Coordinates of C-alpha atoms and ligand atoms in Angstrom, one line a residue:
X1 CA 136.4 64.1 -58.0
X2 CA 136.5 64.8 -54.3
X3 CA 133.0 65.5 -53.0
X4 CA 131.0 66.0 -49.9
X5 CA 127.2 65.6 -49.7
X6 CA 125.4 67.7 -47.2
X7 CA 121.7 67.8 -46.4
X8 CA 119.2 67.0 -43.6
X9 CA 118.4 63.3 -42.8
X10 CA 116.0 62.0 -45.4
X11 CA 117.0 64.3 -48.2
X12 CA 118.1 61.3 -50.2
X13 CA 121.9 61.8 -49.7
X14 CA 122.6 58.1 -49.5
X15 CA 120.7 57.2 -52.6
X16 CA 122.2 60.1 -54.6
X17 CA 125.6 59.2 -53.2
X18 CA 125.4 55.7 -54.7
X19 CA 124.6 57.0 -58.2
X20 CA 127.1 59.8 -58.1
X21 CA 129.9 57.5 -56.8
X22 CA 129.1 55.0 -59.6
X23 CA 129.1 57.9 -62.2
X24 CA 132.5 59.2 -61.1
X25 CA 133.9 55.8 -60.2
X26 CA 134.8 56.9 -56.7
X27 CA 134.1 55.3 -53.3
X28 CA 131.0 56.3 -51.4
X29 CA 132.0 56.8 -47.8
X30 CA 129.1 57.0 -45.5
X31 CA 130.1 57.4 -41.9
X32 CA 126.6 56.3 -40.8
X33 CA 127.1 53.1 -42.8
X34 CA 130.5 52.5 -41.3
X35 CA 129.1 52.9 -37.8
X36 CA 126.1 50.6 -38.6
X37 CA 128.5 47.9 -40.0
X38 CA 130.6 48.1 -36.9
X39 CA 127.4 47.9 -34.8
X40 CA 126.3 44.8 -36.6
X41 CA 129.7 43.2 -36.3
X42 CA 129.8 44.1 -32.5
X43 CA 133.2 45.9 -32.7
X44 CA 134.3 48.3 -30.0
X45 CA 133.8 51.2 -32.4
X46 CA 130.2 50.0 -33.0
X47 CA 129.5 49.7 -29.3
X48 CA 131.0 53.2 -28.7
X49 CA 128.7 54.6 -31.4
X50 CA 125.5 52.8 -30.5
X51 CA 124.3 55.0 -27.6
X52 CA 124.7 58.1 -29.6
X53 CA 123.1 56.7 -32.7
X54 CA 120.0 55.3 -30.9
X55 CA 119.3 58.8 -29.5
X56 CA 119.9 60.6 -32.8
X57 CA 123.0 62.4 -31.3
X58 CA 126.3 62.8 -33.1
X59 CA 129.1 60.3 -32.2
X60 CA 131.9 62.3 -30.6
X61 CA 134.3 64.0 -33.1
X62 CA 137.3 62.3 -31.6
X63 CA 135.9 58.9 -32.6
X64 CA 134.5 60.0 -36.0
X65 CA 137.5 62.0 -37.1
X66 CA 139.9 59.1 -36.3
X67 CA 137.7 56.7 -38.3
X68 CA 137.6 59.1 -41.3
X69 CA 141.4 59.7 -41.1
X70 CA 141.9 56.0 -41.3
X71 CA 139.5 55.6 -44.2
X72 CA 141.4 58.2 -46.2
X73 CA 144.5 56.1 -46.0
X74 CA 142.9 53.3 -48.1
X75 CA 144.2 53.0 -51.7
X76 CA 140.7 53.4 -53.3
X77 CA 140.6 57.1 -52.6
X78 CA 143.5 57.8 -55.0
X79 CA 141.1 59.1 -57.6
X80 CA 138.6 60.8 -55.3
X81 CA 135.8 60.0 -52.9
X82 CA 132.3 61.1 -52.0
X83 CA 131.5 61.7 -48.3
X84 CA 127.9 61.2 -47.2
X85 CA 127.1 62.1 -43.6
X86 CA 130.6 63.6 -42.9
X87 CA 131.4 66.3 -41.9
X88 CA 128.4 66.9 -39.6
X89 CA 129.7 70.0 -37.8
X90 CA 132.2 72.8 -38.4
X91 CA 134.9 71.2 -36.3
X92 CA 134.7 68.0 -38.5
X93 CA 134.8 70.2 -41.6
X94 CA 138.0 71.9 -40.3
X95 CA 139.6 68.5 -39.6
X96 CA 138.7 67.3 -43.1
X97 CA 140.1 70.5 -44.7
X98 CA 143.4 70.0 -42.7
X99 CA 143.7 66.3 -43.6
X100 CA 143.1 67.1 -47.3
X101 CA 145.5 70.1 -47.3
X102 CA 148.2 68.0 -45.9
X103 CA 147.7 65.5 -48.8
X104 CA 147.4 68.4 -51.3
X105 CA 144.1 67.0 -52.4
X106 CA 141.4 69.7 -51.5
X107 CA 137.7 69.2 -52.1
X108 CA 136.3 70.0 -55.6
X109 CA 132.7 70.7 -54.4
X110 CA 130.2 70.3 -51.7
X111 CA 126.7 69.3 -52.9
X112 CA 123.8 70.5 -50.6
X113 CA 120.5 68.7 -51.0
X114 CA 117.7 71.0 -49.7
X115 CA 114.3 69.8 -48.6
X116 CA 111.4 71.3 -46.5
X117 CA 111.0 70.0 -42.9
X118 CA 107.5 68.5 -43.4
X119 CA 108.8 66.4 -46.3
X120 CA 111.8 65.2 -44.3
X121 CA 109.6 64.0 -41.4
X122 CA 107.2 62.2 -43.9
X123 CA 110.0 60.5 -45.7
X124 CA 111.9 59.4 -42.6
X125 CA 109.0 58.0 -40.7
X126 CA 108.0 55.8 -43.6
X127 CA 111.5 54.7 -44.5
X128 CA 112.6 51.1 -44.0
X129 CA 116.1 49.8 -44.3
X130 CA 117.3 46.4 -45.6
X131 CA 118.8 44.2 -43.0
X132 CA 121.1 42.6 -45.6
X133 CA 122.4 45.4 -47.9
X134 CA 121.4 48.6 -46.0
X135 CA 119.4 50.0 -48.9
X136 CA 116.6 52.4 -47.8
X137 CA 113.1 52.1 -49.3
X138 CA 109.5 53.2 -48.8
X139 CA 106.4 51.0 -49.1
X140 CA 108.1 47.6 -49.6
X141 CA 108.0 44.5 -47.3
X142 CA 111.2 43.2 -48.9
X143 CA 114.2 45.1 -50.1
X144 CA 113.7 46.1 -53.8
X145 CA 117.4 45.8 -54.4
X146 CA 118.3 42.4 -52.9
X147 CA 115.0 40.9 -51.5
X148 CA 116.3 41.0 -47.9
X149 CA 114.0 41.7 -44.9
X150 CA 113.5 45.4 -44.1
X151 CA 113.3 47.0 -40.7
X152 CA 112.7 50.5 -39.3
X153 CA 116.0 52.0 -38.1
X154 CA 115.8 52.9 -34.3
X155 CA 116.7 56.5 -35.3
X156 CA 113.9 56.6 -37.9
X157 CA 111.3 56.4 -35.1
X158 CA 109.3 59.6 -34.5
X159 CA 110.9 60.7 -31.2
X160 CA 114.4 60.3 -32.6
X161 CA 113.6 62.0 -36.0
X162 CA 112.7 65.2 -34.1
X163 CA 116.0 65.1 -32.3
X164 CA 118.0 64.3 -35.5
X165 CA 116.4 67.4 -37.1
X166 CA 117.3 69.6 -34.2
X167 CA 120.9 68.2 -34.3
X168 CA 121.0 69.0 -38.0
X169 CA 119.8 72.6 -37.5
X170 CA 122.1 73.3 -34.6
X171 CA 125.3 71.4 -35.6
X172 CA 125.3 70.5 -39.2
X173 CA 123.5 73.4 -41.0
X174 CA 126.4 75.8 -40.1
X175 CA 128.7 73.8 -42.4
X176 CA 126.6 75.1 -45.3
X177 CA 127.8 78.6 -44.7
X178 CA 131.3 77.3 -44.0
X179 CA 131.5 75.7 -47.5
X180 CA 129.7 78.7 -49.1
X181 CA 132.5 80.9 -47.8
X182 CA 135.1 78.4 -49.2
X183 CA 133.4 78.8 -52.6
X184 CA 132.6 75.1 -52.8
X185 CA 128.9 75.0 -52.2
X186 CA 126.4 73.8 -54.9
X187 CA 122.7 73.5 -53.8
X188 CA 120.4 71.0 -55.5
X189 CA 116.7 70.7 -54.7
X190 CA 115.9 67.3 -53.2
X191 CA 112.3 67.1 -54.3
X192 CA 111.6 65.2 -57.5
X193 CA 112.5 61.8 -59.0
X194 CA 115.8 60.2 -58.1
X195 CA 116.9 60.3 -61.7
X196 CA 116.2 64.0 -62.1
X197 CA 118.0 65.0 -59.0
X198 CA 121.1 62.9 -60.0
X199 CA 121.0 64.6 -63.4
X200 CA 120.9 68.1 -61.8
X201 CA 123.7 67.2 -59.6
X202 CA 125.9 65.9 -62.4
X203 CA 125.1 68.9 -64.6
X204 CA 126.1 71.3 -61.7
X205 CA 129.3 69.3 -61.1
X206 CA 130.2 69.4 -64.8
X207 CA 131.0 73.1 -64.2
X208 CA 133.5 72.3 -61.5
X209 CA 137.0 71.7 -62.7
X210 CA 138.9 68.7 -61.4
Ligands
AMP301 P1 123.3 58.6 -41.1 O1 123.2 57.2 -41.6 O2 124.3 59.5 -41.9 O3 122.0 59.3 -40.9 O4 124.0 58.5 -39.6 C1 123.3 57.8 -38.6 C2 123.9 58.2 -37.2 O5 125.3 57.9 -37.2 C3 123.9 59.7 -36.9 O6 122.6 60.1 -36.4 C4 125.0 59.8 -35.9 O7 124.6 59.3 -34.6 C5 126.0 58.9 -36.5 N1 126.9 59.6 -37.4 C6 127.0 59.4 -38.8 N2 127.9 60.3 -39.3 C7 128.4 61.0 -38.3 C8 129.4 62.1 -38.2 N3 130.0 62.6 -39.2 N4 129.6 62.6 -36.9 C9 129.0 62.1 -35.8 N5 128.0 61.1 -35.9 C10 127.8 60.6 -37.1

């Protein structure tokens, strides 16, 4: 299964991506996670991305697309993949379509998680992230997954959240129409329990032929 997850920041894409990737036995490719891992390791890619990430802006397409192109050469994508946080604009969606067309492995579906703006702001401002494993959580002093210390991501602070939402509306929301026109879009409501949302997504995807 070759999937893309779309949705505003805080819609729970990362959490759903983990469950869906496990369900379909495909790698979960989060461009945000790759950037954060590079940042932590102090690589040139991480340093390039940092300024943009801290401000809630998109990392330039030239950097992001090269990173994705490279990721798609790894052996683990042979049976599919799930992108979370990529593409983030129509130009990236076009690059992804071209890469996959060349490999004759087009997408099967694009899952959109929809959520009202007030709920997004409430979720993001109370979200904490594990320093060790990167797992997001709300209302915990220690990571509920691995027990590591949690911190507030620089881009989950109020000023940056507002900018990330603007960036989503201006740059990312247009990919929803792009994928609707391609006949790939499936929309799932992102309000409810994690388990219910995963079940809805899997049920909707069961109607997609691989
Ligand atoms: P995320 O973890 O998906 O919320 O991403 C965190 C930050 O990483 C974003 O606010 C961007 O600065 C950067 N980023 C992640 N994915 C992309 C992408 N596809 N294109 C450009 N920037 C990205």
